[in-house]
mmCIF file with all atom_site columns, C-alpha atoms and ligand atoms in Angstrom:
data_model
loop_
_atom_site.group_PDB
_atom_site.id
_atom_site.type_symbol
_atom_site.label_atom_id
_atom_site.label_alt_id
_atom_site.label_comp_id
_atom_site.label_asym_id
_atom_site.label_entity_id
_atom_site.label_seq_id
_atom_site.pdbx_PDB_ins_code
_atom_site.Cartn_x
_atom_site.Cartn_y
_atom_site.Cartn_z
_atom_site.occupancy
_atom_site.B_iso_or_equiv
_atom_site.pdbx_formal_charge
_atom_site.auth_seq_id
_atom_site.auth_comp_id
_atom_site.auth_asym_id
_atom_site.auth_atom_id
_atom_site.pdbx_PDB_model_num
ATOM   1   C CA  . UNK A 1 1   ? -19.770 -2.844  -0.908  1.00 0.00 ? 1   UNK A CA  1
ATOM   2   C CA  . UNK A 1 2   ? -17.699 0.014   -2.301  1.00 0.00 ? 2   UNK A CA  1
ATOM   3   C CA  . UNK A 1 3   ? -14.124 0.859   -1.433  1.00 0.00 ? 3   UNK A CA  1
ATOM   4   C CA  . UNK A 1 4   ? -12.940 4.450   -1.895  1.00 0.00 ? 4   UNK A CA  1
ATOM   5   C CA  . UNK A 1 5   ? -9.217  4.511   -2.617  1.00 0.00 ? 5   UNK A CA  1
ATOM   6   C CA  . UNK A 1 6   ? -6.233  6.212   -4.153  1.00 0.00 ? 6   UNK A CA  1
ATOM   7   C CA  . UNK A 1 7   ? -4.410  3.833   -6.472  1.00 0.00 ? 7   UNK A CA  1
ATOM   8   C CA  . UNK A 1 8   ? -0.947  4.759   -5.169  1.00 0.00 ? 8   UNK A CA  1
ATOM   9   C CA  . UNK A 1 9   ? -1.905  4.434   -1.501  1.00 0.00 ? 9   UNK A CA  1
ATOM   10  C CA  . UNK A 1 10  ? -0.427  1.549   0.541   1.00 0.00 ? 10  UNK A CA  1
ATOM   11  C CA  . UNK A 1 11  ? -3.192  1.780   3.164   1.00 0.00 ? 11  UNK A CA  1
ATOM   12  C CA  . UNK A 1 12  ? -5.731  1.321   0.373   1.00 0.00 ? 12  UNK A CA  1
ATOM   13  C CA  . UNK A 1 13  ? -3.745  -1.704  -0.828  1.00 0.00 ? 13  UNK A CA  1
ATOM   14  C CA  . UNK A 1 14  ? -4.186  -3.328  2.596   1.00 0.00 ? 14  UNK A CA  1
ATOM   15  C CA  . UNK A 1 15  ? -7.954  -2.900  2.368   1.00 0.00 ? 15  UNK A CA  1
ATOM   16  C CA  . UNK A 1 16  ? -8.049  -4.130  -1.246  1.00 0.00 ? 16  UNK A CA  1
ATOM   17  C CA  . UNK A 1 17  ? -6.066  -7.253  -0.341  1.00 0.00 ? 17  UNK A CA  1
ATOM   18  C CA  . UNK A 1 18  ? -8.720  -8.837  1.863   1.00 0.00 ? 18  UNK A CA  1
ATOM   19  C CA  . UNK A 1 19  ? -11.312 -8.687  -0.938  1.00 0.00 ? 19  UNK A CA  1
ATOM   20  C CA  . UNK A 1 20  ? -8.930  -10.377 -3.360  1.00 0.00 ? 20  UNK A CA  1
ATOM   21  C CA  . UNK A 1 21  ? -7.840  -13.000 -0.848  1.00 0.00 ? 21  UNK A CA  1
ATOM   22  C CA  . UNK A 1 22  ? -11.458 -13.927 -0.056  1.00 0.00 ? 22  UNK A CA  1
ATOM   23  C CA  . UNK A 1 23  ? -12.618 -13.470 -3.622  1.00 0.00 ? 23  UNK A CA  1
ATOM   24  C CA  . UNK A 1 24  ? -15.320 -11.030 -2.535  1.00 0.00 ? 24  UNK A CA  1
ATOM   25  C CA  . UNK A 1 25  ? -16.528 -8.653  -5.254  1.00 0.00 ? 25  UNK A CA  1
ATOM   26  C CA  . UNK A 1 26  ? -15.783 -5.021  -4.414  1.00 0.00 ? 26  UNK A CA  1
ATOM   27  C CA  . UNK A 1 27  ? -16.479 -1.880  -6.388  1.00 0.00 ? 27  UNK A CA  1
ATOM   28  C CA  . UNK A 1 28  ? -13.371 0.306   -6.323  1.00 0.00 ? 28  UNK A CA  1
ATOM   29  C CA  . UNK A 1 29  ? -13.959 4.074   -6.512  1.00 0.00 ? 29  UNK A CA  1
ATOM   30  C CA  . UNK A 1 30  ? -10.859 6.182   -7.014  1.00 0.00 ? 30  UNK A CA  1
ATOM   31  C CA  . UNK A 1 31  ? -11.161 9.569   -5.314  1.00 0.00 ? 31  UNK A CA  1
ATOM   32  C CA  . UNK A 1 32  ? -9.539  12.572  -6.974  1.00 0.00 ? 32  UNK A CA  1
ATOM   33  C CA  . UNK A 1 33  ? -6.645  13.567  -4.737  1.00 0.00 ? 33  UNK A CA  1
ATOM   34  C CA  . UNK A 1 34  ? -7.977  17.121  -4.358  1.00 0.00 ? 34  UNK A CA  1
ATOM   35  C CA  . UNK A 1 35  ? -11.517 16.001  -3.557  1.00 0.00 ? 35  UNK A CA  1
ATOM   36  C CA  . UNK A 1 36  ? -11.842 16.899  0.114   1.00 0.00 ? 36  UNK A CA  1
ATOM   37  C CA  . UNK A 1 37  ? -15.637 17.094  0.200   1.00 0.00 ? 37  UNK A CA  1
ATOM   38  C CA  . UNK A 1 38  ? -16.400 13.427  -0.583  1.00 0.00 ? 38  UNK A CA  1
ATOM   39  C CA  . UNK A 1 39  ? -14.315 11.770  2.177   1.00 0.00 ? 39  UNK A CA  1
ATOM   40  C CA  . UNK A 1 40  ? -15.161 14.517  4.694   1.00 0.00 ? 40  UNK A CA  1
ATOM   41  C CA  . UNK A 1 41  ? -18.833 13.959  3.923   1.00 0.00 ? 41  UNK A CA  1
ATOM   42  C CA  . UNK A 1 42  ? -18.420 10.222  4.571   1.00 0.00 ? 42  UNK A CA  1
ATOM   43  C CA  . UNK A 1 43  ? -16.153 10.037  7.640   1.00 0.00 ? 43  UNK A CA  1
ATOM   44  C CA  . UNK A 1 44  ? -15.465 13.654  8.658   1.00 0.00 ? 44  UNK A CA  1
ATOM   45  C CA  . UNK A 1 45  ? -11.855 13.601  7.407   1.00 0.00 ? 45  UNK A CA  1
ATOM   46  C CA  . UNK A 1 46  ? -9.980  13.725  4.111   1.00 0.00 ? 46  UNK A CA  1
ATOM   47  C CA  . UNK A 1 47  ? -8.595  10.202  3.945   1.00 0.00 ? 47  UNK A CA  1
ATOM   48  C CA  . UNK A 1 48  ? -8.564  6.901   2.111   1.00 0.00 ? 48  UNK A CA  1
ATOM   49  C CA  . UNK A 1 49  ? -9.374  4.043   2.215   1.00 0.00 ? 49  UNK A CA  1
ATOM   50  C CA  . UNK A 1 50  ? -13.057 4.250   3.163   1.00 0.00 ? 50  UNK A CA  1
ATOM   51  C CA  . UNK A 1 51  ? -15.371 1.251   2.945   1.00 0.00 ? 51  UNK A CA  1
ATOM   52  C CA  . UNK A 1 52  ? -19.043 1.771   2.232   1.00 0.00 ? 52  UNK A CA  1
ATOM   53  C CA  . UNK A 1 53  ? -20.640 -1.269  3.845   1.00 0.00 ? 53  UNK A CA  1
ATOM   54  C CA  . UNK A 1 54  ? -23.707 -3.157  2.650   1.00 0.00 ? 54  UNK A CA  1
ATOM   55  C CA  . UNK A 1 55  ? -25.810 -1.315  5.261   1.00 0.00 ? 55  UNK A CA  1
ATOM   56  C CA  . UNK A 1 56  ? -24.683 2.024   3.750   1.00 0.00 ? 56  UNK A CA  1
ATOM   57  C CA  . UNK A 1 57  ? -22.454 2.949   6.693   1.00 0.00 ? 57  UNK A CA  1
ATOM   58  C CA  . UNK A 1 58  ? -18.870 4.121   6.184   1.00 0.00 ? 58  UNK A CA  1
ATOM   59  C CA  . UNK A 1 59  ? -15.740 2.631   7.735   1.00 0.00 ? 59  UNK A CA  1
ATOM   60  C CA  . UNK A 1 60  ? -12.261 4.246   7.556   1.00 0.00 ? 60  UNK A CA  1
ATOM   61  C CA  . UNK A 1 61  ? -8.917  2.745   8.710   1.00 0.00 ? 61  UNK A CA  1
ATOM   62  C CA  . UNK A 1 62  ? -7.341  0.078   6.542   1.00 0.00 ? 62  UNK A CA  1
ATOM   63  C CA  . UNK A 1 63  ? -6.781  -2.623  9.156   1.00 0.00 ? 63  UNK A CA  1
ATOM   64  C CA  . UNK A 1 64  ? -10.265 -2.120  10.629  1.00 0.00 ? 64  UNK A CA  1
ATOM   65  C CA  . UNK A 1 65  ? -11.602 -2.775  7.127   1.00 0.00 ? 65  UNK A CA  1
ATOM   66  C CA  . UNK A 1 66  ? -9.402  -5.888  6.792   1.00 0.00 ? 66  UNK A CA  1
ATOM   67  C CA  . UNK A 1 67  ? -10.589 -7.332  10.113  1.00 0.00 ? 67  UNK A CA  1
ATOM   68  C CA  . UNK A 1 68  ? -14.231 -6.395  9.501   1.00 0.00 ? 68  UNK A CA  1
ATOM   69  C CA  . UNK A 1 69  ? -14.327 -8.116  6.118   1.00 0.00 ? 69  UNK A CA  1
ATOM   70  C CA  . UNK A 1 70  ? -12.291 -11.072 7.338   1.00 0.00 ? 70  UNK A CA  1
ATOM   71  C CA  . UNK A 1 71  ? -14.593 -11.798 10.267  1.00 0.00 ? 71  UNK A CA  1
ATOM   72  C CA  . UNK A 1 72  ? -17.944 -11.006 8.585   1.00 0.00 ? 72  UNK A CA  1
ATOM   73  C CA  . UNK A 1 73  ? -17.589 -12.734 5.193   1.00 0.00 ? 73  UNK A CA  1
ATOM   74  C CA  . UNK A 1 74  ? -16.843 -16.509 5.119   1.00 0.00 ? 74  UNK A CA  1
ATOM   75  C CA  . UNK A 1 75  ? -14.338 -18.110 7.488   1.00 0.00 ? 75  UNK A CA  1
ATOM   76  C CA  . UNK A 1 76  ? -11.546 -15.892 8.797   1.00 0.00 ? 76  UNK A CA  1
ATOM   77  C CA  . UNK A 1 77  ? -8.288  -16.170 6.854   1.00 0.00 ? 77  UNK A CA  1
ATOM   78  C CA  . UNK A 1 78  ? -6.084  -13.804 8.825   1.00 0.00 ? 78  UNK A CA  1
ATOM   79  C CA  . UNK A 1 79  ? -5.406  -16.106 11.740  1.00 0.00 ? 79  UNK A CA  1
ATOM   80  C CA  . UNK A 1 80  ? -1.615  -16.375 12.029  1.00 0.00 ? 80  UNK A CA  1
ATOM   81  C CA  . UNK A 1 81  ? 0.723   -14.750 14.558  1.00 0.00 ? 81  UNK A CA  1
ATOM   82  C CA  . UNK A 1 82  ? 2.797   -11.714 13.653  1.00 0.00 ? 82  UNK A CA  1
ATOM   83  C CA  . UNK A 1 83  ? 6.594   -11.713 13.729  1.00 0.00 ? 83  UNK A CA  1
ATOM   84  C CA  . UNK A 1 84  ? 8.059   -8.664  15.504  1.00 0.00 ? 84  UNK A CA  1
ATOM   85  C CA  . UNK A 1 85  ? 11.035  -8.847  13.123  1.00 0.00 ? 85  UNK A CA  1
ATOM   86  C CA  . UNK A 1 86  ? 8.731   -8.037  10.189  1.00 0.00 ? 86  UNK A CA  1
ATOM   87  C CA  . UNK A 1 87  ? 7.445   -4.985  12.079  1.00 0.00 ? 87  UNK A CA  1
ATOM   88  C CA  . UNK A 1 88  ? 11.009  -3.931  12.816  1.00 0.00 ? 88  UNK A CA  1
ATOM   89  C CA  . UNK A 1 89  ? 12.016  -4.377  9.165   1.00 0.00 ? 89  UNK A CA  1
ATOM   90  C CA  . UNK A 1 90  ? 9.056   -2.255  8.026   1.00 0.00 ? 90  UNK A CA  1
ATOM   91  C CA  . UNK A 1 91  ? 9.919   0.491   10.472  1.00 0.00 ? 91  UNK A CA  1
ATOM   92  C CA  . UNK A 1 92  ? 13.576  0.603   9.421   1.00 0.00 ? 92  UNK A CA  1
ATOM   93  C CA  . UNK A 1 93  ? 12.709  0.419   5.726   1.00 0.00 ? 93  UNK A CA  1
ATOM   94  C CA  . UNK A 1 94  ? 10.259  3.318   5.928   1.00 0.00 ? 94  UNK A CA  1
ATOM   95  C CA  . UNK A 1 95  ? 12.934  6.026   6.164   1.00 0.00 ? 95  UNK A CA  1
ATOM   96  C CA  . UNK A 1 96  ? 14.546  4.931   2.885   1.00 0.00 ? 96  UNK A CA  1
ATOM   97  C CA  . UNK A 1 97  ? 11.445  3.716   1.033   1.00 0.00 ? 97  UNK A CA  1
ATOM   98  C CA  . UNK A 1 98  ? 9.279   6.791   1.600   1.00 0.00 ? 98  UNK A CA  1
ATOM   99  C CA  . UNK A 1 99  ? 11.527  9.376   -0.120  1.00 0.00 ? 99  UNK A CA  1
ATOM   100 C CA  . UNK A 1 100 ? 11.980  6.991   -3.051  1.00 0.00 ? 100 UNK A CA  1
ATOM   101 C CA  . UNK A 1 101 ? 8.286   6.256   -3.538  1.00 0.00 ? 101 UNK A CA  1
ATOM   102 C CA  . UNK A 1 102 ? 6.740   9.656   -2.730  1.00 0.00 ? 102 UNK A CA  1
ATOM   103 C CA  . UNK A 1 103 ? 7.984   11.761  -5.688  1.00 0.00 ? 103 UNK A CA  1
ATOM   104 C CA  . UNK A 1 104 ? 7.475   8.891   -8.157  1.00 0.00 ? 104 UNK A CA  1
ATOM   105 C CA  . UNK A 1 105 ? 3.765   8.633   -7.320  1.00 0.00 ? 105 UNK A CA  1
ATOM   106 C CA  . UNK A 1 106 ? 2.918   11.735  -9.343  1.00 0.00 ? 106 UNK A CA  1
ATOM   107 C CA  . UNK A 1 107 ? 4.316   10.115  -12.498 1.00 0.00 ? 107 UNK A CA  1
ATOM   108 C CA  . UNK A 1 108 ? 2.582   6.787   -11.920 1.00 0.00 ? 108 UNK A CA  1
ATOM   109 C CA  . UNK A 1 109 ? -0.415  7.563   -14.146 1.00 0.00 ? 109 UNK A CA  1
ATOM   110 C CA  . UNK A 1 110 ? -2.800  7.038   -11.212 1.00 0.00 ? 110 UNK A CA  1
ATOM   111 C CA  . UNK A 1 111 ? -6.445  7.982   -11.584 1.00 0.00 ? 111 UNK A CA  1
ATOM   112 C CA  . UNK A 1 112 ? -6.374  10.180  -8.443  1.00 0.00 ? 112 UNK A CA  1
ATOM   113 C CA  . UNK A 1 113 ? -3.962  12.508  -10.272 1.00 0.00 ? 113 UNK A CA  1
ATOM   114 C CA  . UNK A 1 114 ? -5.882  12.599  -13.564 1.00 0.00 ? 114 UNK A CA  1
ATOM   115 C CA  . UNK A 1 115 ? -6.375  16.381  -13.445 1.00 0.00 ? 115 UNK A CA  1
ATOM   116 C CA  . UNK A 1 116 ? -3.573  18.962  -13.091 1.00 0.00 ? 116 UNK A CA  1
ATOM   117 C CA  . UNK A 1 117 ? -5.353  20.362  -10.017 1.00 0.00 ? 117 UNK A CA  1
ATOM   118 C CA  . UNK A 1 118 ? -5.342  16.969  -8.267  1.00 0.00 ? 118 UNK A CA  1
ATOM   119 C CA  . UNK A 1 119 ? -1.666  16.462  -9.095  1.00 0.00 ? 119 UNK A CA  1
ATOM   120 C CA  . UNK A 1 120 ? -0.699  19.934  -7.829  1.00 0.00 ? 120 UNK A CA  1
ATOM   121 C CA  . UNK A 1 121 ? -2.706  19.399  -4.648  1.00 0.00 ? 121 UNK A CA  1
ATOM   122 C CA  . UNK A 1 122 ? -0.641  16.290  -3.860  1.00 0.00 ? 122 UNK A CA  1
ATOM   123 C CA  . UNK A 1 123 ? 2.693   17.877  -4.762  1.00 0.00 ? 123 UNK A CA  1
ATOM   124 C CA  . UNK A 1 124 ? 2.053   21.005  -2.691  1.00 0.00 ? 124 UNK A CA  1
ATOM   125 C CA  . UNK A 1 125 ? 0.853   19.070  0.345   1.00 0.00 ? 125 UNK A CA  1
ATOM   126 C CA  . UNK A 1 126 ? 3.650   16.504  0.299   1.00 0.00 ? 126 UNK A CA  1
ATOM   127 C CA  . UNK A 1 127 ? 6.466   18.930  -0.550  1.00 0.00 ? 127 UNK A CA  1
ATOM   128 C CA  . UNK A 1 128 ? 5.418   21.099  2.401   1.00 0.00 ? 128 UNK A CA  1
ATOM   129 C CA  . UNK A 1 129 ? 5.652   18.058  4.684   1.00 0.00 ? 129 UNK A CA  1
ATOM   130 C CA  . UNK A 1 130 ? 8.585   16.104  3.243   1.00 0.00 ? 130 UNK A CA  1
ATOM   131 C CA  . UNK A 1 131 ? 10.729  18.393  1.077   1.00 0.00 ? 131 UNK A CA  1
ATOM   132 C CA  . UNK A 1 132 ? 10.970  19.168  -2.629  1.00 0.00 ? 132 UNK A CA  1
ATOM   133 C CA  . UNK A 1 133 ? 10.444  16.242  -4.999  1.00 0.00 ? 133 UNK A CA  1
ATOM   134 C CA  . UNK A 1 134 ? 13.508  17.192  -7.053  1.00 0.00 ? 134 UNK A CA  1
ATOM   135 C CA  . UNK A 1 135 ? 15.710  17.014  -3.988  1.00 0.00 ? 135 UNK A CA  1
ATOM   136 C CA  . UNK A 1 136 ? 14.152  13.674  -3.024  1.00 0.00 ? 136 UNK A CA  1
ATOM   137 C CA  . UNK A 1 137 ? 14.782  12.316  -6.548  1.00 0.00 ? 137 UNK A CA  1
ATOM   138 C CA  . UNK A 1 138 ? 18.425  13.406  -6.298  1.00 0.00 ? 138 UNK A CA  1
ATOM   139 C CA  . UNK A 1 139 ? 18.864  11.029  -3.352  1.00 0.00 ? 139 UNK A CA  1
ATOM   140 C CA  . UNK A 1 140 ? 17.919  8.027   -5.539  1.00 0.00 ? 140 UNK A CA  1
ATOM   141 C CA  . UNK A 1 141 ? 21.317  6.264   -5.923  1.00 0.00 ? 141 UNK A CA  1
ATOM   142 C CA  . UNK A 1 142 ? 22.034  6.041   -2.172  1.00 0.00 ? 142 UNK A CA  1
ATOM   143 C CA  . UNK A 1 143 ? 18.482  5.105   -1.277  1.00 0.00 ? 143 UNK A CA  1
ATOM   144 C CA  . UNK A 1 144 ? 18.274  2.397   -3.970  1.00 0.00 ? 144 UNK A CA  1
ATOM   145 C CA  . UNK A 1 145 ? 21.459  0.863   -2.585  1.00 0.00 ? 145 UNK A CA  1
ATOM   146 C CA  . UNK A 1 146 ? 20.072  0.980   0.953   1.00 0.00 ? 146 UNK A CA  1
ATOM   147 C CA  . UNK A 1 147 ? 16.682  -0.524  0.082   1.00 0.00 ? 147 UNK A CA  1
ATOM   148 C CA  . UNK A 1 148 ? 18.311  -3.252  -2.036  1.00 0.00 ? 148 UNK A CA  1
ATOM   149 C CA  . UNK A 1 149 ? 20.347  -4.255  1.047   1.00 0.00 ? 149 UNK A CA  1
ATOM   150 C CA  . UNK A 1 150 ? 17.193  -4.172  3.175   1.00 0.00 ? 150 UNK A CA  1
ATOM   151 C CA  . UNK A 1 151 ? 15.438  -6.463  0.674   1.00 0.00 ? 151 UNK A CA  1
ATOM   152 C CA  . UNK A 1 152 ? 18.353  -8.900  1.078   1.00 0.00 ? 152 UNK A CA  1
ATOM   153 C CA  . UNK A 1 153 ? 17.908  -8.694  4.865   1.00 0.00 ? 153 UNK A CA  1
ATOM   154 C CA  . UNK A 1 154 ? 14.199  -9.418  4.452   1.00 0.00 ? 154 UNK A CA  1
ATOM   155 C CA  . UNK A 1 155 ? 14.730  -12.608 2.476   1.00 0.00 ? 155 UNK A CA  1
ATOM   156 C CA  . UNK A 1 156 ? 15.336  -15.006 5.435   1.00 0.00 ? 156 UNK A CA  1
ATOM   157 C CA  . UNK A 1 157 ? 12.219  -13.648 7.214   1.00 0.00 ? 157 UNK A CA  1
ATOM   158 C CA  . UNK A 1 158 ? 9.901   -14.825 4.435   1.00 0.00 ? 158 UNK A CA  1
ATOM   159 C CA  . UNK A 1 159 ? 8.780   -18.349 5.200   1.00 0.00 ? 159 UNK A CA  1
ATOM   160 C CA  . UNK A 1 160 ? 6.301   -18.923 2.374   1.00 0.00 ? 160 UNK A CA  1
ATOM   161 C CA  . UNK A 1 161 ? 5.262   -17.113 -0.771  1.00 0.00 ? 161 UNK A CA  1
ATOM   162 C CA  . UNK A 1 162 ? 1.604   -17.128 0.314   1.00 0.00 ? 162 UNK A CA  1
ATOM   163 C CA  . UNK A 1 163 ? 2.162   -15.919 3.906   1.00 0.00 ? 163 UNK A CA  1
ATOM   164 C CA  . UNK A 1 164 ? 5.392   -14.394 5.195   1.00 0.00 ? 164 UNK A CA  1
ATOM   165 C CA  . UNK A 1 165 ? 5.097   -16.118 8.581   1.00 0.00 ? 165 UNK A CA  1
ATOM   166 C CA  . UNK A 1 166 ? 3.718   -19.396 7.179   1.00 0.00 ? 166 UNK A CA  1
ATOM   167 C CA  . UNK A 1 167 ? 0.093   -18.513 7.993   1.00 0.00 ? 167 UNK A CA  1
ATOM   168 C CA  . UNK A 1 168 ? -1.690  -15.361 6.812   1.00 0.00 ? 168 UNK A CA  1
ATOM   169 C CA  . UNK A 1 169 ? -1.358  -12.578 9.413   1.00 0.00 ? 169 UNK A CA  1
ATOM   170 C CA  . UNK A 1 170 ? -1.519  -8.787  9.709   1.00 0.00 ? 170 UNK A CA  1
ATOM   171 C CA  . UNK A 1 171 ? 2.161   -8.783  8.710   1.00 0.00 ? 171 UNK A CA  1
ATOM   172 C CA  . UNK A 1 172 ? 1.223   -9.816  5.155   1.00 0.00 ? 172 UNK A CA  1
ATOM   173 C CA  . UNK A 1 173 ? -0.962  -6.722  4.744   1.00 0.00 ? 173 UNK A CA  1
ATOM   174 C CA  . UNK A 1 174 ? 1.735   -4.351  5.950   1.00 0.00 ? 174 UNK A CA  1
ATOM   175 C CA  . UNK A 1 175 ? 4.547   -6.110  4.097   1.00 0.00 ? 175 UNK A CA  1
ATOM   176 C CA  . UNK A 1 176 ? 2.870   -6.647  0.735   1.00 0.00 ? 176 UNK A CA  1
ATOM   177 C CA  . UNK A 1 177 ? 1.572   -3.043  0.737   1.00 0.00 ? 177 UNK A CA  1
ATOM   178 C CA  . UNK A 1 178 ? 5.155   -1.795  1.243   1.00 0.00 ? 178 UNK A CA  1
ATOM   179 C CA  . UNK A 1 179 ? 6.637   -4.098  -1.391  1.00 0.00 ? 179 UNK A CA  1
ATOM   180 C CA  . UNK A 1 180 ? 3.947   -3.096  -3.886  1.00 0.00 ? 180 UNK A CA  1
ATOM   181 C CA  . UNK A 1 181 ? 4.783   0.596   -3.301  1.00 0.00 ? 181 UNK A CA  1
ATOM   182 C CA  . UNK A 1 182 ? 8.459   -0.183  -3.887  1.00 0.00 ? 182 UNK A CA  1
ATOM   183 C CA  . UNK A 1 183 ? 7.709   -1.658  -7.301  1.00 0.00 ? 183 UNK A CA  1
ATOM   184 C CA  . UNK A 1 184 ? 7.369   1.940   -8.578  1.00 0.00 ? 184 UNK A CA  1
ATOM   185 C CA  . UNK A 1 185 ? 11.134  2.347   -8.012  1.00 0.00 ? 185 UNK A CA  1
ATOM   186 C CA  . UNK A 1 186 ? 13.326  1.291   -10.952 1.00 0.00 ? 186 UNK A CA  1
ATOM   187 C CA  . UNK A 1 187 ? 16.701  -0.292  -10.267 1.00 0.00 ? 187 UNK A CA  1
ATOM   188 C CA  . UNK A 1 188 ? 16.036  -2.069  -6.963  1.00 0.00 ? 188 UNK A CA  1
ATOM   189 C CA  . UNK A 1 189 ? 17.588  -5.514  -6.593  1.00 0.00 ? 189 UNK A CA  1
ATOM   190 C CA  . UNK A 1 190 ? 14.924  -8.020  -5.537  1.00 0.00 ? 190 UNK A CA  1
ATOM   191 C CA  . UNK A 1 191 ? 16.187  -11.308 -4.081  1.00 0.00 ? 191 UNK A CA  1
ATOM   192 C CA  . UNK A 1 192 ? 14.373  -14.333 -5.561  1.00 0.00 ? 192 UNK A CA  1
ATOM   193 C CA  . UNK A 1 193 ? 12.459  -15.232 -2.411  1.00 0.00 ? 193 UNK A CA  1
ATOM   194 C CA  . UNK A 1 194 ? 11.207  -11.663 -1.873  1.00 0.00 ? 194 UNK A CA  1
ATOM   195 C CA  . UNK A 1 195 ? 10.250  -11.323 -5.548  1.00 0.00 ? 195 UNK A CA  1
ATOM   196 C CA  . UNK A 1 196 ? 8.415   -14.663 -5.344  1.00 0.00 ? 196 UNK A CA  1
ATOM   197 C CA  . UNK A 1 197 ? 6.436   -13.479 -2.322  1.00 0.00 ? 197 UNK A CA  1
ATOM   198 C CA  . UNK A 1 198 ? 5.692   -10.097 -3.984  1.00 0.00 ? 198 UNK A CA  1
ATOM   199 C CA  . UNK A 1 199 ? 4.436   -11.726 -7.187  1.00 0.00 ? 199 UNK A CA  1
ATOM   200 C CA  . UNK A 1 200 ? 2.464   -14.475 -5.504  1.00 0.00 ? 200 UNK A CA  1
ATOM   201 C CA  . UNK A 1 201 ? 0.775   -12.035 -3.133  1.00 0.00 ? 201 UNK A CA  1
ATOM   202 C CA  . UNK A 1 202 ? -0.114  -9.758  -6.068  1.00 0.00 ? 202 UNK A CA  1
ATOM   203 C CA  . UNK A 1 203 ? -1.842  -12.720 -7.744  1.00 0.00 ? 203 UNK A CA  1
ATOM   204 C CA  . UNK A 1 204 ? -3.602  -13.940 -4.632  1.00 0.00 ? 204 UNK A CA  1
ATOM   205 C CA  . UNK A 1 205 ? -4.831  -10.483 -3.588  1.00 0.00 ? 205 UNK A CA  1
ATOM   206 C CA  . UNK A 1 206 ? -5.611  -9.318  -7.141  1.00 0.00 ? 206 UNK A CA  1
ATOM   207 C CA  . UNK A 1 207 ? -3.755  -6.064  -6.453  1.00 0.00 ? 207 UNK A CA  1
ATOM   208 C CA  . UNK A 1 208 ? -1.624  -4.823  -9.353  1.00 0.00 ? 208 UNK A CA  1
ATOM   209 C CA  . UNK A 1 209 ? 2.082   -4.167  -8.983  1.00 0.00 ? 209 UNK A CA  1
ATOM   210 C CA  . UNK A 1 210 ? 3.509   -0.892  -10.284 1.00 0.00 ? 210 UNK A CA  1
ATOM   211 C CA  . UNK A 1 211 ? 6.333   -2.318  -12.372 1.00 0.00 ? 211 UNK A CA  1
ATOM   212 C CA  . UNK A 1 212 ? 4.869   -0.942  -15.615 1.00 0.00 ? 212 UNK A CA  1
ATOM   213 C CA  . UNK A 1 213 ? 5.136   2.641   -14.281 1.00 0.00 ? 213 UNK A CA  1
ATOM   214 C CA  . UNK A 1 214 ? 8.469   2.207   -12.472 1.00 0.00 ? 214 UNK A CA  1
ATOM   215 C CA  . UNK A 1 215 ? 10.856  5.159   -12.715 1.00 0.00 ? 215 UNK A CA  1
HETATM 216 N N1  . GSH B 2 .   ? -4.428  4.982   9.456   1.00 0.00 ? 301 GSH B N1  1
HETATM 217 C C1  . GSH B 2 .   ? -5.028  5.146   8.157   1.00 0.00 ? 301 GSH B C1  1
HETATM 218 C C2  . GSH B 2 .   ? -4.101  5.981   7.318   1.00 0.00 ? 301 GSH B C2  1
HETATM 219 C C3  . GSH B 2 .   ? -4.669  6.280   5.935   1.00 0.00 ? 301 GSH B C3  1
HETATM 220 C C4  . GSH B 2 .   ? -3.903  7.371   5.210   1.00 0.00 ? 301 GSH B C4  1
HETATM 221 O O1  . GSH B 2 .   ? -2.999  8.012   5.788   1.00 0.00 ? 301 GSH B O1  1
HETATM 222 N N2  . GSH B 2 .   ? -4.250  7.582   3.961   1.00 0.00 ? 301 GSH B N2  1
HETATM 223 C C5  . GSH B 2 .   ? -3.642  8.649   3.196   1.00 0.00 ? 301 GSH B C5  1
HETATM 224 C C6  . GSH B 2 .   ? -3.548  8.273   1.737   1.00 0.00 ? 301 GSH B C6  1
HETATM 225 S S1  . GSH B 2 .   ? -2.149  7.261   1.402   1.00 0.00 ? 301 GSH B S1  1
HETATM 226 C C7  . GSH B 2 .   ? -4.524  9.847   3.258   1.00 0.00 ? 301 GSH B C7  1
HETATM 227 O O2  . GSH B 2 .   ? -5.717  9.714   3.196   1.00 0.00 ? 301 GSH B O2  1
HETATM 228 N N3  . GSH B 2 .   ? -3.913  11.038  3.355   1.00 0.00 ? 301 GSH B N3  1
HETATM 229 C C8  . GSH B 2 .   ? -4.619  12.294  3.313   1.00 0.00 ? 301 GSH B C8  1
HETATM 230 C C9  . GSH B 2 .   ? -4.446  12.981  2.003   1.00 0.00 ? 301 GSH B C9  1
HETATM 231 O O3  . GSH B 2 .   ? -4.108  12.319  1.021   1.00 0.00 ? 301 GSH B O3  1
HETATM 232 O O4  . GSH B 2 .   ? -4.696  14.181  1.920   1.00 0.00 ? 301 GSH B O4  1
HETATM 233 C C10 . GSH B 2 .   ? -5.280  3.769   7.563   1.00 0.00 ? 301 GSH B C10 1
HETATM 234 O O5  . GSH B 2 .   ? -4.566  2.809   7.910   1.00 0.00 ? 301 GSH B O5  1
HETATM 235 O O6  . GSH B 2 .   ? -6.221  3.633   6.759   1.00 0.00 ? 301 GSH B O6  1
#
């Protein structure tokens, strides 16, 4: 199987996680961010992640990929219940996390931005939708303070470092993908329990954190 991804993309992280957790070999193909033709040719839309299955067919949508792989390769692992409080935390965190992470992505040395054209494509598209990156960067101090408080609020919700609700569930895909994105932000305060979960999940899923390119 092949998984088409962008390295910065949290949805792609969710899809990558299930392969790491089940120790299933997967060929990762990083799409250039300005390559519209390849994903449109595969699924009719410019998006990632896209799984190319063993039968040659293509599957988009991160959580569909997670559930497909989980139920078709060895015994299912993602069997635990979700906690609505994790969903609520993710929703509330999004407004502060997104403007912190978005402008930093272009300086993350990701393969999808290897060419100036791919980098400009991303900047133009995202600035049109979310505002200028310079203005977003200027909001850093307040947003870092806010997200650091949210990470403190998250701490009591994490039951185990290998599954936030004690048994692996969809929540782990959404939560680890968000925490991994946040590791591109320098200066956040990570409570010990949240950092332990982040680091353990990175090991278990074989998905790299972004600490080395944090800004
Ligand atoms: N619901 C989709 C969302 C995927 C998604 O929004 N991916 C982004 C990349 S982070 C994308 O392809 N955006 C279009 C673009 O980059 O032009 C999923 O869960 O897989």
